[in-house]
C-alpha cells in the first residue's frame, strides 16, 4: 500500500453509521447487540459455537466434544459427523429453495446459466459418481484447475460429497506451479477444462495440465476435462475423460458420505515468506460453521438477495464466499467468468444491473481500477438494487473507500471491509453492517468469537494507536489445522513468532496493525516477505527462486513497491552470471520466465540489474533495505546489519540514475 495511504489512514476520522432502515432489518441490529454477542462469545467460546452449530447446520451425528485444543493443534466438534455438500445442497431440497437459483453464472462472452438448488444437487451427485467410477475414494486428493464456470463449484462440492479433499489451483498459475502443487498434495485426479475466457482472451488450461503431468506429478492417474472454449486439445487415451461423456452414464443418486468433523475438506496453497507455497489444510465441521455464520452476519444475507463475490474460486475468498458460505445459507450466489477488460471495463456494472445484484463483494485493487476507468461507467447503469458492499484482500485507502461509498453505494450502502486470510478460512475482522459504524480504511471490529489483539514480539499488548503485530488468541472453528505434510512448518510460521500470552500460544497473522481508541483495527500490511499484488499473495523467496532458475541469473532479491492500482508491484534486483550481459531484452525475458514459472500474476513490474545485494554476515538478503531503495526512499535503519554497507549506496545510486 502506498505510504501516503498509510498516512491518510492514520488521520482518518470520518464515521458512517448504518441507516436506521438497514439496521432495523439486519440480522445484527445494533452496536449493543454486537457487543453483547461479542462478550458472550468471549466469555465462553465453546458454548457460543456449539449453540450455533446446533441451530445452523445439519449433523448426521452430534459431536462428543466441542473443542480439543492441544496448542497449536485444534479439533472442533470432535466425533461429530456431517457433510458440507449436504449442508449446501440436500437440506435445501426439502424446502421452497429446491427451485431457487443457487448459482447464477455469467460467462465472459455473454453466455449465461442458472442452476437451481435441485439442478445443482443433481449435477454434483453425477460428478461425484463419475469420480467414483474413475476410482477416486474418500481421502484421495483431487486437483481442480478450472476457469470460473459452474463446473468449478460442482467439482468442489462433488469432492466434498465423497470425502475427497480438493486442492484448487488458480487457473492463472502456470503448468510449473500447478505441477508443484499437485505433487505436494499427491493428487490422484485432476479436474480441468479445455480453457476459459478471461480479459478478452481464451486461457488454455488442459495444455498446461498436459505439461505439468509430462514433467512430474506422477500420482495423477486420471484427468476429467470440461468443454468450455471448444478449441482443439489432446486427450490421452486411458487418462483423460470428457466430463460430458462421463455424465451420460453417471447416476444422479449419490448420498453424501458421513464425514468426521475433522476430516480434511480441502488443501489450498498460499505463499509465505520462505520456501515453497504452503498447503493450508481446512477441515469440515468448523469450516462449514464459520463460513456459514460469517456469510450470514457480515453480508446480512436474506433469502431474497442476489449475492455476488467477484473473486476466483482458485482463492480462499472463492472457496468461502462464492461456494461454501453462500450455498450453506441457501443463497443465490452469482459467479462471473471474466474480469473488467479492455473491451468492457464496465462489465461488472452490466452484471449488477442485469441480475439486480444486492450484495457486492470485491477487492480494493478492482475499486482503484474502476476509479481510473471513470464514473461514467457505473453512472450509466442502474445500480439501485445494491444494498451492501464489501471489500477484501488488502488495505483499502480511504479515497478508494469514499469513491466506493459515493459512486457505487450512492451513500446508501454500508461497506464491510473484511480482514482475513487463507489460513483463517473465514472473515475475522469486519463491520457487521447493521451494527458497527464504519470508518474508511478500517476493518473495524473482530467477528464475535474472535479474540484479536495487537502485541509486540514478547506478547505484550501495545497501547492504543501504537502499531504492533496482529494476533488471534483463542482457536476459532475455521482456523487452518496444519500445513499439509509439514506440522513443524505450521508451528514455526504461525505459533512460534510471538511469545505465549498468559501461558497460551497465539496465532501470528503476519500483518501489522493499529487499534484505535474505539477498539477499531487498522491493518497496515504484511510484516514478512510476503507481497500483495492486486490482492494476490506472493512470497519474495518464491519469486527469487523462479528468477534463479533462469540460466543467466546468479542471484535475485525481490521486494514489493507501492503501486497506484495494484497496491504493490514486484521489483526484482538481479545479479547476472558473468556469462550474461544486462539488456532490456534480457529483462523482458526474465519477466516472461517468471510468468512461465509461476503465472501472469507474478510478472515483475521492474527488473534492476546490479552487482551485489545487501546481505547479513550469515548471507541473508536484507529485503527491508531493498524495499526502501526500490521505492526511492531514503534508507532508514541500522546499516551495520549489512556485511558491506557500501552495497546500499551503490544500489541507491543505480536507482537514482535510472529514474
Ligand atoms: O495482509 C493481509 C491482506 O491479505 C493477506 C491474506 O492474503 P490471502 O491469504 O491471499 O487472503 C486474501 C483474502 C482473504 C492478509 O494477511 N488482507 C486481506 N484482507 C485485508 C487485508 N489487508 C487489509 N485489509 C483487508 N480487509
XYZ file of C-alpha atoms and ligand atoms in Angstrom:
685
model
C 0.000 0.000 0.000
C 1.374 3.450 -0.831
C 2.918 5.334 2.097
C 0.513 8.243 1.615
C -2.396 5.830 2.040
C -0.987 4.795 5.404
C -0.684 8.460 6.301
C -4.267 9.192 5.416
C -5.485 6.129 7.270
C -3.757 7.458 10.344
C -5.625 10.719 10.028
C -8.984 9.285 9.082
C -11.711 10.413 11.464
C -14.926 10.072 9.459
C -17.560 7.759 10.871
C -20.519 6.292 8.964
C -23.476 4.919 10.857
C -25.727 2.280 9.337
C -29.031 3.820 8.307
C -31.944 3.101 10.683
C -33.768 1.200 7.903
C -30.760 -1.021 7.258
C -30.175 -1.660 10.946
C -33.805 -2.431 11.638
C -33.885 -5.210 9.045
C -30.402 -6.566 9.721
C -29.573 -9.853 11.460
C -27.448 -7.941 13.975
C -29.230 -4.667 14.520
C -27.181 -2.508 16.854
C -23.821 -1.929 18.409
C -25.291 -3.071 21.703
C -26.369 -6.339 20.165
C -22.907 -6.831 18.657
C -21.226 -6.032 21.979
C -23.486 -8.450 23.770
C -22.764 -11.223 21.276
C -19.076 -10.437 21.383
C -18.888 -10.607 25.156
C -20.940 -13.766 25.289
C -18.653 -15.462 22.773
C -15.541 -14.242 24.570
C -16.757 -15.499 27.937
C -17.493 -18.984 26.638
C -16.405 -19.539 23.025
C -17.262 -23.231 23.102
C -20.842 -22.670 24.200
C -21.229 -19.884 21.648
C -20.070 -22.004 18.707
C -21.816 -25.157 19.870
C -25.120 -23.332 20.084
C -24.744 -22.015 16.510
C -23.541 -25.385 15.197
C -26.657 -26.984 16.585
C -29.017 -24.364 15.171
C -27.450 -23.647 11.803
C -26.054 -26.919 10.456
C -27.267 -30.418 9.816
C -25.286 -33.129 11.616
C -25.636 -36.838 10.905
C -24.284 -37.323 14.399
C -23.739 -34.749 17.084
C -20.201 -34.129 18.425
C -18.947 -35.535 21.730
C -16.637 -32.634 22.488
C -16.814 -29.048 21.187
C -13.111 -28.282 21.192
C -9.976 -30.302 21.718
C -7.159 -27.741 21.971
C -3.650 -29.097 22.170
C -1.794 -25.952 21.122
C -1.223 -25.339 18.303
C -3.488 -28.174 17.137
C -7.222 -27.660 17.409
C -10.103 -30.033 16.749
C -13.659 -28.722 16.624
C -16.836 -30.718 17.148
C -14.883 -33.880 17.855
C -16.822 -37.023 16.984
C -19.450 -35.060 15.026
C -20.474 -36.328 11.592
C -21.649 -34.120 8.752
C -21.116 -33.368 5.083
C -20.726 -29.804 3.827
C -22.180 -30.719 0.435
C -25.272 -31.976 2.279
C -25.469 -28.687 4.156
C -25.006 -26.734 0.922
C -27.465 -28.764 -1.135
C -29.602 -31.602 0.212
C -31.044 -29.795 3.172
C -32.440 -27.045 0.927
C -34.253 -29.534 -1.284
C -36.947 -30.244 1.248
C -37.765 -26.518 1.441
C -39.104 -23.978 -1.057
C -35.479 -23.396 -2.084
C -35.482 -26.511 -4.255
C -36.243 -24.330 -7.274
C -34.415 -21.249 -6.070
C -31.338 -20.177 -8.064
C -28.255 -21.480 -6.282
C -25.759 -20.309 -8.875
C -26.335 -17.630 -11.474
C -23.436 -17.743 -13.859
C -22.419 -15.181 -16.445
C -19.721 -16.096 -18.955
C -17.346 -13.503 -20.301
C -18.611 -13.753 -23.896
C -22.133 -13.052 -22.589
C -23.476 -16.599 -22.289
C -25.198 -17.411 -19.032
C -26.635 -20.266 -16.984
C -28.710 -20.601 -13.856
C -28.677 -23.680 -11.659
C -31.375 -24.141 -9.062
C -30.591 -25.989 -5.856
C -32.312 -29.040 -7.319
C -30.266 -28.865 -10.507
C -27.010 -28.185 -8.708
C -27.626 -31.168 -6.434
C -28.156 -33.404 -9.443
C -25.001 -32.173 -11.187
C -22.925 -32.598 -8.037
C -24.199 -36.144 -7.489
C -23.431 -37.097 -11.077
C -19.975 -35.621 -10.903
C -19.333 -37.394 -7.611
C -20.371 -40.725 -9.140
C -18.189 -40.097 -12.193
C -15.200 -39.583 -9.908
C -16.026 -42.757 -8.042
C -16.166 -44.645 -11.344
C -12.668 -43.427 -12.094
C -11.508 -44.902 -8.808
C -11.497 -41.847 -6.544
C -12.127 -42.793 -2.931
C -12.634 -40.998 0.362
C -9.343 -39.412 1.396
C -7.852 -39.225 -2.142
C -6.743 -35.732 -3.099
C -8.196 -34.141 -6.228
C -6.629 -31.197 -8.064
C -9.031 -28.667 -9.592
C -7.645 -26.319 -12.257
C -10.621 -24.594 -13.763
C -11.940 -21.376 -15.213
C -14.795 -19.605 -13.421
C -17.581 -21.835 -14.679
C -20.271 -23.600 -12.629
C -18.392 -26.894 -13.028
C -15.667 -25.492 -10.752
C -18.156 -25.220 -7.890
C -19.761 -28.525 -8.905
C -16.372 -30.250 -8.787
C -15.600 -28.835 -5.331
C -18.961 -29.883 -3.931
C -18.659 -33.313 -5.546
C -15.265 -33.839 -3.892
C -16.732 -32.773 -0.557
C -19.627 -35.156 -1.118
C -17.420 -38.231 -1.422
C -14.839 -37.038 1.097
C -12.007 -36.492 -1.366
C -10.119 -33.353 -0.276
C -9.828 -30.900 -3.150
C -6.933 -28.671 -3.914
C -7.991 -25.878 -6.230
C -5.169 -24.268 -8.179
C -5.950 -20.821 -9.587
C -6.305 -21.033 -13.387
C -3.805 -18.184 -13.774
C -0.972 -20.270 -12.340
C 1.476 -21.778 -14.815
C 1.916 -25.500 -15.511
C 5.060 -25.434 -13.382
C 3.196 -24.006 -10.383
C 0.374 -26.494 -10.975
C 2.834 -29.378 -11.050
C 4.403 -28.327 -7.731
C 1.016 -28.168 -6.031
C -0.228 -31.467 -7.468
C 2.992 -33.115 -6.330
C 2.838 -31.736 -2.827
C -0.793 -32.800 -2.433
C -0.107 -36.149 -4.187
C -3.273 -35.701 -6.174
C -4.830 -38.741 -7.816
C -7.172 -36.945 -10.190
C -7.181 -33.549 -11.874
C -10.355 -31.793 -12.952
C -9.832 -29.155 -15.602
C -11.358 -27.609 -18.720
C -10.125 -27.132 -22.251
C -9.837 -23.494 -21.214
C -11.727 -20.423 -20.120
C -12.245 -16.806 -21.083
C -10.559 -14.010 -19.196
C -9.807 -10.438 -20.176
C -10.769 -10.917 -23.837
C -8.560 -13.962 -24.221
C -9.035 -17.708 -24.221
C -6.873 -19.243 -21.487
C -5.687 -22.761 -22.292
C -5.819 -24.945 -19.231
C -5.739 -28.522 -20.496
C -2.434 -27.964 -22.297
C -0.986 -26.689 -19.002
C -2.194 -29.854 -17.260
C -0.579 -31.964 -20.005
C 2.719 -30.164 -19.477
C 2.530 -30.458 -15.694
C 1.932 -34.207 -15.960
C 4.695 -34.603 -18.518
C 7.173 -33.013 -16.114
C 6.035 -34.575 -12.876
C 3.073 -35.192 -10.561
C 3.301 -38.979 -11.038
C 0.473 -39.685 -8.592
C -2.110 -38.262 -11.020
C -3.894 -41.178 -12.691
C -6.865 -39.564 -14.413
C -7.960 -36.207 -15.785
C -11.542 -35.025 -16.263
C -11.975 -32.282 -18.848
C -14.932 -29.915 -19.108
C -15.559 -28.448 -22.537
C -15.663 -24.679 -22.418
C -13.745 -22.854 -25.141
C -14.148 -25.601 -27.757
C -10.633 -25.336 -29.113
C -8.750 -28.488 -30.087
C -6.869 -30.222 -27.276
C -5.058 -33.523 -26.909
C -6.854 -36.268 -24.979
C -4.651 -39.073 -23.738
C -6.325 -42.447 -24.053
C -6.944 -44.121 -20.709
C -6.004 -40.996 -18.735
C -8.214 -38.167 -19.984
C -12.022 -38.179 -19.974
C -14.531 -35.596 -21.196
C -16.962 -34.588 -18.491
C -19.872 -34.654 -20.979
C -19.070 -38.283 -21.845
C -18.865 -39.396 -18.212
C -22.111 -37.584 -17.478
C -24.032 -39.760 -19.951
C -23.711 -42.783 -17.684
C -23.280 -41.141 -14.280
C -26.150 -41.778 -11.911
C -27.631 -38.829 -10.030
C -28.018 -40.913 -6.907
C -25.091 -40.294 -4.604
C -25.790 -39.967 -0.892
C -23.353 -37.674 0.909
C -20.597 -39.509 2.765
C -20.763 -39.129 6.543
C -17.597 -37.189 7.228
C -15.913 -36.719 10.515
C -15.965 -33.082 11.591
C -12.165 -33.060 11.453
C -11.800 -34.822 8.085
C -9.906 -32.649 5.615
C -12.208 -30.705 3.322
C -9.522 -29.048 1.218
C -5.915 -28.035 0.860
C -5.225 -24.611 -0.593
C -1.723 -23.431 -1.387
C -0.620 -19.970 -0.364
C 2.641 -18.082 -0.319
C 4.734 -17.499 2.751
C 7.923 -15.594 3.300
C 10.092 -18.644 2.992
C 10.249 -21.679 0.761
C 7.604 -23.075 -1.496
C 3.895 -22.269 -1.119
C 2.278 -23.971 1.849
C -0.670 -26.335 1.658
C -3.133 -24.805 4.104
C -5.385 -27.552 5.466
C -9.049 -26.866 6.303
C -11.379 -29.432 7.782
C -15.118 -29.945 7.599
C -17.259 -29.032 10.608
C -15.588 -25.890 11.910
C -15.087 -24.511 8.422
C -18.706 -25.168 7.490
C -19.976 -23.410 10.590
C -17.660 -20.419 10.447
C -18.149 -19.648 6.743
C -21.893 -20.129 7.210
C -22.114 -17.686 10.123
C -19.829 -15.046 8.641
C -21.711 -15.107 5.330
C -24.982 -14.700 7.163
C -23.992 -11.875 9.519
C -21.287 -9.995 7.612
C -23.288 -9.879 4.392
C -26.551 -9.687 6.274
C -27.828 -12.312 3.913
C -31.550 -12.609 3.221
C -33.279 -15.292 1.202
C -34.257 -12.774 -1.474
C -30.728 -11.474 -2.049
C -28.647 -11.870 -5.171
C -25.162 -12.038 -3.773
C -22.024 -11.535 -5.843
C -18.442 -12.092 -4.787
C -16.117 -11.263 -7.683
C -13.223 -13.464 -6.528
C -11.993 -16.555 -8.337
C -12.653 -19.991 -6.840
C -8.893 -20.526 -7.014
C -8.504 -18.334 -3.922
C -9.835 -18.755 -0.415
C -12.359 -15.956 -0.991
C -13.912 -18.018 -3.762
C -13.985 -21.148 -1.591
C -15.595 -19.498 1.427
C -17.712 -16.750 -0.102
C -18.716 -17.949 -3.574
C -19.237 -21.621 -2.834
C -19.454 -22.885 0.741
C -20.695 -19.949 2.846
C -23.434 -18.724 0.479
C -24.698 -22.180 -0.510
C -24.766 -23.410 3.078
C -27.112 -20.479 3.702
C -29.272 -21.325 0.689
C -28.313 -18.075 -1.028
C -28.223 -17.168 -4.698
C -24.525 -16.870 -5.473
C -23.533 -15.126 -8.668
C -20.464 -16.365 -10.454
C -18.770 -14.356 -13.182
C -16.247 -15.870 -15.548
C -14.344 -12.768 -16.551
C -12.824 -9.591 -15.196
C -13.023 -5.940 -16.222
C -11.240 -5.859 -19.550
C -10.330 -3.528 -22.393
C -13.403 -4.438 -24.451
C -15.720 -3.798 -21.492
C -14.230 -2.056 -18.446
C -17.745 -1.545 -17.087
C -18.739 -5.226 -17.299
C -19.236 -5.518 -13.531
C -21.896 -2.808 -13.605
C -23.605 -4.529 -16.544
C -23.829 -7.659 -14.396
C -25.137 -5.765 -11.350
C -27.868 -4.214 -13.498
C -28.701 -7.410 -15.408
C -29.263 -9.538 -12.311
C -30.254 -6.884 -9.787
C -27.325 -7.704 -7.522
C -27.988 -6.734 -3.885
C -24.675 -7.575 -2.220
C -21.390 -6.911 -3.973
C -18.022 -8.070 -2.600
C -14.776 -7.153 -4.385
C -11.144 -6.119 -3.844
C -9.555 -2.680 -3.353
C -7.379 -3.186 -6.422
C -10.532 -3.563 -8.533
C -12.039 -0.457 -6.924
C -8.936 1.570 -7.754
C -9.110 0.336 -11.356
C -12.802 1.385 -11.504
C -11.885 4.850 -10.247
C -9.358 5.151 -13.025
C -11.840 3.945 -15.645
C -14.151 6.844 -14.715
C -17.507 7.438 -13.032
C -19.331 7.410 -16.383
C -19.308 3.619 -16.496
C -21.132 2.910 -13.220
C -23.227 6.045 -13.665
C -24.552 4.677 -16.944
C -26.005 1.627 -15.186
C -28.854 1.126 -12.760
C -27.153 0.155 -9.506
C -30.178 0.793 -7.316
C -30.508 -2.887 -6.383
C -27.271 -2.726 -4.364
C -27.764 -2.602 -0.609
C -24.411 -3.729 0.789
C -20.814 -3.515 -0.414
C -17.759 -5.408 0.724
C -14.017 -5.393 0.197
C -11.241 -7.884 0.884
C -7.654 -8.748 0.132
C -5.597 -5.707 1.059
C -5.919 -2.451 2.938
C -8.312 -0.069 1.234
C -7.162 3.524 1.108
C -9.805 5.973 2.387
C -10.032 7.706 -1.006
C -10.993 4.436 -2.694
C -13.390 3.661 0.174
C -15.105 7.050 -0.263
C -15.410 6.568 -4.017
C -16.959 3.112 -3.474
C -19.329 4.630 -0.925
C -20.321 7.559 -3.140
C -20.307 6.291 -6.731
C -21.285 2.646 -6.259
C -23.139 2.722 -2.947
C -24.781 6.121 -3.620
C -24.032 6.931 0.041
C -26.716 4.440 0.963
C -24.959 1.069 1.211
C -22.847 0.117 4.208
C -19.332 -1.072 3.338
C -17.833 -4.078 5.086
C -14.034 -4.082 4.891
C -13.220 -7.670 5.764
C -9.799 -8.702 7.038
C -8.903 -12.364 6.879
C -6.530 -14.860 5.273
C -6.317 -18.203 3.509
C -5.301 -19.578 6.883
C -8.231 -18.148 8.823
C -10.759 -19.763 6.458
C -13.284 -17.005 7.033
C -13.686 -13.305 7.777
C -12.107 -12.325 11.118
C -12.241 -8.551 11.466
C -15.126 -6.738 9.847
C -18.051 -4.465 10.381
C -21.421 -6.124 10.885
C -23.307 -3.797 8.573
C -26.376 -3.061 10.685
C -24.433 -2.745 13.907
C -20.930 -1.353 13.593
C -20.379 2.200 12.337
C -17.623 2.221 9.710
C -14.514 4.329 9.300
C -12.958 4.485 5.804
C -9.848 2.304 5.783
C -10.576 0.337 8.939
C -11.754 -3.266 9.032
C -13.384 -2.199 12.341
C -14.003 -4.905 14.971
C -13.470 -8.654 15.373
C -16.303 -11.023 14.498
C -17.969 -12.483 17.611
C -15.864 -15.395 18.835
C -12.619 -13.914 17.508
C -10.235 -12.621 20.123
C -7.790 -10.353 18.309
C -5.044 -8.287 19.872
C -2.151 -6.016 18.977
C 1.113 -7.022 20.633
C 4.874 -6.818 20.380
C 7.145 -9.803 19.861
C 7.198 -10.537 23.585
C 3.437 -10.881 23.506
C 2.824 -7.649 25.416
C -0.161 -5.622 24.413
C 0.830 -2.321 22.816
C -1.016 0.905 23.732
C -3.919 2.095 21.596
C -2.812 3.734 18.368
C 0.684 2.268 18.522
C 1.366 -0.240 15.763
C 2.063 -3.869 16.566
C 1.561 -7.434 15.407
C -1.915 -8.769 14.864
C -2.531 -11.954 16.835
C -5.555 -14.152 17.473
C -5.797 -15.608 20.934
C -8.229 -18.448 21.007
C -8.711 -21.086 18.302
C -11.687 -20.413 16.056
C -13.645 -23.053 14.130
C -12.264 -22.387 10.619
C -8.652 -21.993 11.642
C -6.158 -23.862 9.460
C -5.338 -27.164 11.119
C -1.831 -27.623 9.778
C 0.406 -27.162 6.759
C -0.113 -30.225 4.592
C 2.589 -32.758 5.343
C 4.540 -30.293 7.466
C 3.232 -29.726 11.013
C 6.607 -28.287 12.021
C 6.258 -25.512 9.458
C 2.744 -24.857 10.776
C 4.093 -24.391 14.271
C 7.077 -22.313 13.227
C 5.181 -19.990 10.903
C 2.114 -19.198 12.944
C 2.682 -20.072 16.591
C 6.357 -19.546 17.397
C 6.890 -15.904 16.334
C 5.082 -14.370 19.327
C 5.803 -15.325 22.931
C 2.871 -17.034 24.690
C 0.368 -14.693 26.323
C -0.824 -15.755 29.792
C 0.807 -19.081 29.113
C -1.106 -19.685 25.904
C 0.262 -19.761 22.372
C -1.253 -17.216 19.996
C -1.750 -17.187 16.238
C 0.584 -14.794 14.434
C -1.140 -13.382 11.353
C 1.882 -11.777 9.724
C 0.177 -8.379 9.485
C 0.944 -5.158 11.300
C -1.995 -3.342 12.742
C -3.037 -0.406 14.876
C -6.022 -0.382 17.212
C -7.586 2.998 17.852
C -9.304 4.355 20.940
C -12.649 2.899 19.797
C -11.212 -0.601 19.506
C -11.150 -0.393 15.687
C -8.427 -2.285 13.840
C -6.462 -0.609 11.040
C -4.484 -3.198 9.094
C -1.224 -1.727 7.811
C 0.177 -4.601 5.719
C 2.457 -7.603 5.936
C 5.424 -7.629 8.250
C 7.111 -10.530 6.489
C 8.448 -11.046 2.992
C 5.027 -11.588 1.521
C 3.809 -9.207 -1.167
C 0.259 -8.339 -2.022
C -0.018 -7.603 -5.729
C -3.554 -6.838 -6.879
C -4.791 -8.745 -3.834
C -2.686 -11.785 -4.763
C -0.266 -13.083 -2.245
C 3.284 -13.816 -3.405
C 6.426 -14.650 -1.456
C 9.808 -12.996 -2.081
C 11.657 -16.282 -1.954
C 9.329 -17.997 -4.366
C 9.909 -15.188 -6.901
C 13.638 -15.235 -6.259
C 13.882 -18.953 -6.914
C 11.821 -18.536 -10.092
C 14.353 -15.945 -11.304
C 17.304 -18.048 -10.212
C 16.068 -20.960 -12.289
C 16.906 -18.897 -15.416
C 20.371 -19.803 -16.754
C 21.533 -16.156 -16.870
C 20.731 -15.381 -13.245
C 23.170 -15.792 -10.371
C 21.228 -14.095 -7.578
C 17.981 -12.238 -7.073
C 16.370 -10.113 -4.369
C 12.667 -9.398 -4.800
C 10.506 -6.883 -2.951
C 7.198 -5.056 -3.386
C 6.996 -1.343 -4.183
C 3.870 0.814 -3.854
C 1.624 0.877 -6.911
C -1.366 3.105 -7.555
C -3.738 0.379 -8.769
C -2.361 -2.967 -7.651
C -1.285 -1.802 -4.189
C 2.151 -3.250 -4.684
C 4.205 -4.251 -7.689
C 7.103 -6.647 -7.917
C 10.567 -5.145 -8.055
C 13.411 -7.555 -8.702
C 17.108 -6.874 -8.172
C 19.047 -9.333 -10.299
C 22.721 -10.262 -10.384
C 23.640 -11.936 -13.656
C 26.197 -14.681 -14.122
C 29.377 -13.373 -15.751
C 28.366 -15.093 -18.977
C 25.353 -12.780 -19.398
C 25.077 -9.057 -20.144
C 22.304 -6.785 -18.889
C 19.885 -5.565 -21.568
C 16.244 -4.588 -21.929
C 15.663 -7.771 -23.896
C 17.058 -9.877 -21.094
C 14.884 -8.016 -18.572
C 11.833 -8.849 -20.703
C 12.951 -12.444 -20.985
C 13.318 -12.723 -17.217
C 9.847 -11.274 -16.656
C 8.455 -13.856 -19.082
C 10.430 -16.557 -17.332
C 8.738 -15.745 -14.020
C 5.357 -15.903 -15.790
C 6.257 -19.390 -17.023
C 7.454 -20.497 -13.601
C 4.588 -19.102 -11.533
C 1.971 -17.351 -13.644
C 0.978 -13.960 -15.033
C 0.096 -12.612 -11.566
C 3.785 -12.867 -10.670
C 5.210 -10.845 -13.586
C 7.773 -8.418 -12.158
C 6.984 -4.777 -12.821
C 10.642 -3.813 -12.804
C 13.968 -5.577 -13.036
C 17.121 -3.841 -11.882
C 20.408 -5.455 -12.820
C 23.044 -4.976 -10.197
C 26.371 -6.346 -8.993
C 25.717 -7.008 -5.324
C 22.833 -7.335 -2.858
C 22.777 -6.206 0.760
C 23.327 -9.277 2.911
C 23.846 -10.051 6.545
C 27.013 -11.729 7.693
C 25.222 -15.046 7.556
C 24.310 -14.423 3.920
C 20.624 -13.471 4.199
C 19.341 -10.791 1.837
C 18.163 -7.738 3.818
C 14.971 -7.061 1.912
C 13.878 -4.237 4.176
C 16.624 -2.068 2.660
C 15.860 -3.268 -0.869
C 12.262 -2.201 -0.311
C 13.300 1.320 0.634
C 15.742 1.593 -2.258
C 13.225 0.288 -4.797
C 10.644 2.811 -3.585
C 13.200 5.602 -3.971
C 13.080 6.313 -0.238
C 15.913 7.300 1.981
C 17.411 4.325 3.784
C 16.372 4.153 7.393
C 17.557 1.523 9.833
C 20.802 0.142 11.078
C 23.046 -0.230 8.024
C 25.651 -2.125 10.016
C 23.457 -5.230 9.871
C 24.672 -5.426 6.270
C 28.048 -7.033 5.827
C 29.135 -4.500 3.200
C 27.116 -1.280 3.630
C 28.671 0.281 0.530
C 26.396 -2.052 -1.451
C 23.451 0.046 -0.255
C 24.961 3.304 -1.522
C 25.740 1.730 -4.853
C 22.194 0.410 -5.264
C 20.728 3.758 -4.282
C 22.863 5.497 -6.894
C 21.859 2.974 -9.570
C 18.173 3.504 -8.930
C 18.547 7.298 -8.774
C 20.377 7.162 -12.092
C 17.632 5.089 -13.682
C 14.899 7.489 -12.571
O -2.173 -8.782 4.524
C -3.494 -9.200 4.698
C -4.258 -8.987 3.413
O -4.210 -10.217 2.720
C -3.488 -11.190 3.475
C -4.100 -12.540 3.284
O -3.995 -12.916 1.958
P -4.724 -14.216 1.419
O -4.385 -15.357 2.286
O -4.383 -14.325 -0.024
O -6.245 -13.936 1.605
C -6.830 -12.863 0.933
C -8.329 -12.937 1.066
C -8.860 -13.276 2.371
C -3.583 -10.692 4.903
O -2.561 -11.226 5.701
N -5.668 -8.624 3.653
C -6.754 -9.388 3.449
N -7.874 -8.681 3.709
C -7.498 -7.447 4.095
C -6.089 -7.415 4.068
N -5.414 -6.322 4.447
C -6.118 -5.260 4.850
N -7.453 -5.219 4.871
C -8.194 -6.270 4.498
N -9.513 -6.201 4.519
